[in-house]
mmCIF file of C-alpha atoms in Angstrom:
data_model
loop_
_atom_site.group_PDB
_atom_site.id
_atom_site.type_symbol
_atom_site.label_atom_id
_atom_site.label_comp_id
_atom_site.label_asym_id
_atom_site.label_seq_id
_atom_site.Cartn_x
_atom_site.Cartn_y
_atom_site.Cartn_z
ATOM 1 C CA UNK R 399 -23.663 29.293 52.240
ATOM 2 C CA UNK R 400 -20.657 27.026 51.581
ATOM 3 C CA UNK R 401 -21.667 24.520 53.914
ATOM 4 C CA UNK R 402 -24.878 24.301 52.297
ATOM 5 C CA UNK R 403 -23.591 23.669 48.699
ATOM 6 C CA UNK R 404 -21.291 21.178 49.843
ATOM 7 C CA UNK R 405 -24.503 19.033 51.397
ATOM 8 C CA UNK R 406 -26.452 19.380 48.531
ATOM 9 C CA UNK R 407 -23.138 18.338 46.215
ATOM 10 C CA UNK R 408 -22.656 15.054 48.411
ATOM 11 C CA UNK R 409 -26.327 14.142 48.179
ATOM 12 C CA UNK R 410 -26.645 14.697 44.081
ATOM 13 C CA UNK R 411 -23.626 12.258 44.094
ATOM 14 C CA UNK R 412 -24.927 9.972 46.217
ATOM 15 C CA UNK R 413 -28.378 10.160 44.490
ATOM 16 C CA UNK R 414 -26.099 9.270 41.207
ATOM 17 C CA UNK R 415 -25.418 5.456 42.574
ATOM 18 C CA UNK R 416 -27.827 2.795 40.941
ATOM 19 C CA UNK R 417 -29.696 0.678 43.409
ATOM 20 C CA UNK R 418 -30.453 -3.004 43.781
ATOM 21 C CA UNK R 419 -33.641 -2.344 41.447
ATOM 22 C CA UNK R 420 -31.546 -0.158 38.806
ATOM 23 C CA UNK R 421 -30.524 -1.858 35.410
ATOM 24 C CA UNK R 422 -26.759 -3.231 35.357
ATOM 25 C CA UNK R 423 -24.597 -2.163 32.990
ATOM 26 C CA UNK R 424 -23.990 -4.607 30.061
ATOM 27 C CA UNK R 425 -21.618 -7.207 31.300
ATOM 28 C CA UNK R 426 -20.347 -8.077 27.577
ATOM 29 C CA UNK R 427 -17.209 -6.213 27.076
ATOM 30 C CA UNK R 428 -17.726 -3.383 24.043
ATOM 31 C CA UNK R 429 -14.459 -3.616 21.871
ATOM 32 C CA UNK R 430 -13.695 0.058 20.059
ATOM 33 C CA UNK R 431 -14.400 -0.345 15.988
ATOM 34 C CA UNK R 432 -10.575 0.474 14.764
ATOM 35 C CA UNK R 433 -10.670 1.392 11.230
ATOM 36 C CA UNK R 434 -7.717 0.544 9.084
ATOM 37 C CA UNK R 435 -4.966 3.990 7.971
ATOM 38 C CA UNK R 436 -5.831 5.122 4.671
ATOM 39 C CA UNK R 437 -2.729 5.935 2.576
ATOM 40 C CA UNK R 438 -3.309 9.391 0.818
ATOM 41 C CA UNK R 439 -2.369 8.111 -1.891
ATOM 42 C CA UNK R 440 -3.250 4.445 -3.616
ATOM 43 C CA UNK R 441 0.107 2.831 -3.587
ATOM 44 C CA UNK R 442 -0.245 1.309 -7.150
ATOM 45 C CA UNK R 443 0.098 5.495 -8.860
ATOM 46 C CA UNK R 444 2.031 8.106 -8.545
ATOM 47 C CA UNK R 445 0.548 11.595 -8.931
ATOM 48 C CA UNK R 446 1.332 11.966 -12.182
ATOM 49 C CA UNK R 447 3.412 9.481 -12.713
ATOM 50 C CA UNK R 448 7.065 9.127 -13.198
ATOM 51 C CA UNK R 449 7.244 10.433 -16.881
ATOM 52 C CA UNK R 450 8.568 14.115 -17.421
ATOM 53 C CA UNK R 451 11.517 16.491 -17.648
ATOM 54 C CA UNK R 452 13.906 16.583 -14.405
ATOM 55 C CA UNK R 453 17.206 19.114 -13.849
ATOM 56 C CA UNK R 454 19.984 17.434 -12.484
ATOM 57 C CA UNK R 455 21.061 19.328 -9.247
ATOM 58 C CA UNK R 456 23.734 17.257 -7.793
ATOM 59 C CA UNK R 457 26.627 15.367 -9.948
ATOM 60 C CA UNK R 458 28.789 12.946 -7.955
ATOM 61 C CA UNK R 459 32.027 11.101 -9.167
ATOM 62 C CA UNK R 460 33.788 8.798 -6.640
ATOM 63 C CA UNK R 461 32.710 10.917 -3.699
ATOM 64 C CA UNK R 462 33.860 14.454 -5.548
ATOM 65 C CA UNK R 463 31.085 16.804 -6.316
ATOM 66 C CA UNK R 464 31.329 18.155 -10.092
ATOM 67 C CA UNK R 465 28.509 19.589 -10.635
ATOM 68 C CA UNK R 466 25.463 21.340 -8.191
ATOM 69 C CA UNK R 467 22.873 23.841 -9.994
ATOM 70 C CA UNK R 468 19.515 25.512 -8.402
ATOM 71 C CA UNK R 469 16.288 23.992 -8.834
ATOM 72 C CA UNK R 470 16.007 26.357 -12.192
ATOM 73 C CA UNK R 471 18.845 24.316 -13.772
ATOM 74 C CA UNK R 472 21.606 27.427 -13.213
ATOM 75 C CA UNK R 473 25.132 25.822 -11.493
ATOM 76 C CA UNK R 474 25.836 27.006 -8.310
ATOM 77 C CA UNK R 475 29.569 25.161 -8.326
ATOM 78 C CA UNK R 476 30.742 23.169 -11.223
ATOM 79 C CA UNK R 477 34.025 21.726 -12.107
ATOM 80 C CA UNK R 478 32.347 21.322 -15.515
ATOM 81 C CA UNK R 479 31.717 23.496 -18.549
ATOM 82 C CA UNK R 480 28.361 22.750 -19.089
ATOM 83 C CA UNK R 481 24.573 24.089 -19.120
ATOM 84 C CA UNK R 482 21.247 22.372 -19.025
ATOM 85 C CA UNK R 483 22.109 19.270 -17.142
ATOM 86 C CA UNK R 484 18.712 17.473 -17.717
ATOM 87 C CA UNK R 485 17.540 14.233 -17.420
ATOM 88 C CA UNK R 486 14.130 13.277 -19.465
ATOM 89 C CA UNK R 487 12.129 10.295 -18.296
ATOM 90 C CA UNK R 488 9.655 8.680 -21.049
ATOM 91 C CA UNK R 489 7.322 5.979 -20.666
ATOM 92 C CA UNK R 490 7.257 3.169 -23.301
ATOM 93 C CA UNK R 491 4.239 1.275 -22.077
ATOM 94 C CA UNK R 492 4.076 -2.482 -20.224
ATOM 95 C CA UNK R 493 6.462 -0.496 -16.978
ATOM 96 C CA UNK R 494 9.238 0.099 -19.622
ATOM 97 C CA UNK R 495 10.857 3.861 -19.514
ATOM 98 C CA UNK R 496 13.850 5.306 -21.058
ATOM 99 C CA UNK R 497 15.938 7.290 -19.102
ATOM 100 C CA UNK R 498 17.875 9.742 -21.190
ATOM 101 C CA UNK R 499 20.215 12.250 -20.049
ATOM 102 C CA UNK R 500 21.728 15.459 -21.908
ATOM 103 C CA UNK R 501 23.516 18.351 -21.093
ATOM 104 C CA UNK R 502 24.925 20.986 -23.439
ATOM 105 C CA UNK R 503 28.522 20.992 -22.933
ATOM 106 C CA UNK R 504 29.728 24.991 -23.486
ATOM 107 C CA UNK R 505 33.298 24.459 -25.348
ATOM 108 C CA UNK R 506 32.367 22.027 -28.247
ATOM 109 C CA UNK R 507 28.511 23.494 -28.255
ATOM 110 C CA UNK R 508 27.583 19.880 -28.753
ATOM 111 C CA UNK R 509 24.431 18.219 -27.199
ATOM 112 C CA UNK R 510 25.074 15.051 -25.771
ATOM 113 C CA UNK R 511 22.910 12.329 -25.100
ATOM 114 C CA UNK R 512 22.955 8.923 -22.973
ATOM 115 C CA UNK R 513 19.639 6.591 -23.285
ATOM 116 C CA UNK R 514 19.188 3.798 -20.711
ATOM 117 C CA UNK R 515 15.883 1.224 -20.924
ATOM 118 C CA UNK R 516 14.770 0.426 -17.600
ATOM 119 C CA UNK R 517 11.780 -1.019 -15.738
ATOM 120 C CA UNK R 518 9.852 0.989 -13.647
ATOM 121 C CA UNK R 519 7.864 -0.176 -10.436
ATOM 122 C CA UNK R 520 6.066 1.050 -7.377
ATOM 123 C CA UNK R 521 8.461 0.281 -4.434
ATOM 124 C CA UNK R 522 6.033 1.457 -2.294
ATOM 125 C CA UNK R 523 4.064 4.584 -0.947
ATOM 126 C CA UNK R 524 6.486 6.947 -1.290
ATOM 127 C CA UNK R 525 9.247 5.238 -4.005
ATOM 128 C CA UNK R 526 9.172 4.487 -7.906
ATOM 129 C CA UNK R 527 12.354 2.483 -8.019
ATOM 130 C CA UNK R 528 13.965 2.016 -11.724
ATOM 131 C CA UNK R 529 15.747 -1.447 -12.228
ATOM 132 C CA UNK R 530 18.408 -2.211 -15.301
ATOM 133 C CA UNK R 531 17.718 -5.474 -16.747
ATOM 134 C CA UNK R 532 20.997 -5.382 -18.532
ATOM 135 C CA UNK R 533 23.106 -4.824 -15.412
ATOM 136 C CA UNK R 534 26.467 -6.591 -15.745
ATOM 137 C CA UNK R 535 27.938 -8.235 -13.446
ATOM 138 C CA UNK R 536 30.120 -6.006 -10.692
ATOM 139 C CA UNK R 537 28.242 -3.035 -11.595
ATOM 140 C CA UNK R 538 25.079 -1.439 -9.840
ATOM 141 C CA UNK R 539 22.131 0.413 -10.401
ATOM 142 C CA UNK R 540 20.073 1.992 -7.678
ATOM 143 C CA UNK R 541 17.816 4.761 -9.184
ATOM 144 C CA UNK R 542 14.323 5.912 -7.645
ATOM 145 C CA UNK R 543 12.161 8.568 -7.854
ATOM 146 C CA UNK R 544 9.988 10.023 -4.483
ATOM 147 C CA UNK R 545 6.923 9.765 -5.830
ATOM 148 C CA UNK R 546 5.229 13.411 -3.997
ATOM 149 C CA UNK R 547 8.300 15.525 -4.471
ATOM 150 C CA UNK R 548 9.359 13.810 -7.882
ATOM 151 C CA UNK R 549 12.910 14.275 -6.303
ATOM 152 C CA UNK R 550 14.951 11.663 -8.950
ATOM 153 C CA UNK R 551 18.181 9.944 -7.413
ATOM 154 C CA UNK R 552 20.769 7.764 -8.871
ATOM 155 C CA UNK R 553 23.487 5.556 -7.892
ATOM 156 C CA UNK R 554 25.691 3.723 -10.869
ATOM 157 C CA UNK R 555 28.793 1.914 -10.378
ATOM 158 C CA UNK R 556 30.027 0.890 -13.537
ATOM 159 C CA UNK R 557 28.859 2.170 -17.094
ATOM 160 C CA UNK R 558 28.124 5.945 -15.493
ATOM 161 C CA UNK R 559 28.193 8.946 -17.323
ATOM 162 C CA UNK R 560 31.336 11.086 -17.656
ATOM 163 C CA UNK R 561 31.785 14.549 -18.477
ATOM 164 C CA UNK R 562 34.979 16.244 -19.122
ATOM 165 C CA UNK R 563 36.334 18.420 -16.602
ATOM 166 C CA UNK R 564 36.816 22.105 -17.386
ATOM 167 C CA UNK R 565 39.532 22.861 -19.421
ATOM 168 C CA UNK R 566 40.086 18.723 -20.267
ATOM 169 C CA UNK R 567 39.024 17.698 -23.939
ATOM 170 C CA UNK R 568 38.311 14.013 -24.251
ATOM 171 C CA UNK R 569 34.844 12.174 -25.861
ATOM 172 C CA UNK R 570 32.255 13.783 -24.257
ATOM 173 C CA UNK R 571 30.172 10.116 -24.749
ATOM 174 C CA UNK R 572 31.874 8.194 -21.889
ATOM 175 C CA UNK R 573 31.230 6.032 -19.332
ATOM 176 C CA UNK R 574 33.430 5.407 -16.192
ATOM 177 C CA UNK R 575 33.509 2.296 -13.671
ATOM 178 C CA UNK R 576 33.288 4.596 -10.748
ATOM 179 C CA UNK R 577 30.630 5.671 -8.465
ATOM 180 C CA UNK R 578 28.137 8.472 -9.979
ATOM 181 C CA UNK R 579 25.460 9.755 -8.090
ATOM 182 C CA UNK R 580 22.437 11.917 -9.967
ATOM 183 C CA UNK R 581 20.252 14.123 -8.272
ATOM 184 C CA UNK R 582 17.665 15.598 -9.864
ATOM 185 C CA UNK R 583 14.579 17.624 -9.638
ATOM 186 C CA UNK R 584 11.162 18.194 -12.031
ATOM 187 C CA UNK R 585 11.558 21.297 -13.987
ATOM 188 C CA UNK R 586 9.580 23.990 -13.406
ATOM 189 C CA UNK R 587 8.962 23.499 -9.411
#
């Protein structure tokens, strides 16, 4: 039986060959229609957009970490006596924003408040970048802002914010010419 369905295998295949009266097969060669990616996501929006209330997680200060709280705002280690690190970005209109942070500072009970004006554009599919007009000279500003996550990040050196260490009193409005790194993350996710 084996035998058998081995010659009739052979001659189907056989049979399978086109002949000197069959049609050829087109000669032209058939190039593959290759659509172009699609981003997810136009690269001109963000989901919602950049605007909205952010909780700083991570507070840097020439390479020494002050400051780290949970994604609910609560700090997790802190060399600082404060609460409610937040960061609140607001659009103006014509790609202006103001970024303005605040944090409640537990000693004094005061509230204070630092407002920069910045100019917001699309970096590109997955960055809103932040630029300071106003930069002076030897400083820098590197802030951006993933635009799916909405994880914020910051990088000053020069006219960054400084809080007070525990136990230190001193204006709780200053600014230092050292490295400060912000990290921060949209409340409520």
């Amino acid at each position: 039986m084996k035998p058998l369905l081995l010659v009739l295998l052979l001659v189907s295949l056989l049979n399978c060959r086109p002949g000197t009266n069959s049609p050829l097969a087109p000669t032209l060669p058939i190039q593959p229609i290759v659509k172009q990616p699609v981003p997810i996501q136009s690269s001109q929006t963000t989901t919602a957009g950049p605007a909205g209330r952010y909780l700083v997680t991570t507070y840097i200060v020439a390479g020494d970490t002050l400051h780290i709280a949970n994604k609910a705002g609560f700090p997790i280690k802190s060399k600082l006596d404060i609460d409610n690190f937040a960061l609140v970005i607001t659009e103006k209109g014509n790609d202006q924003y103001t970024l303005t942070y605040s944090y409640y500072h537990n000693p004094t009970g005061e509230v204070p408040t630092f407002t920069k004006t910045v100019i917001g554009s699309v970096l590109n599919d997955y960055y809103f970048r932040f630029t300071d007009t106003r930069v002076q000279p030897g400083t820098v500003f590197d802030s951006k802002l993933q635009q799916f996550t909405k994880q914020f990040y910051q990088r000053t050196v020069g006219e960054g914010i400084l809080i007070p260490l525990k136990g230190l009193s001193g204006p709780l409005d200053q600014t230092t010419d050292k490295e400060v790194i912000i990290v921060a993350v949209p409340q409520g996710r």
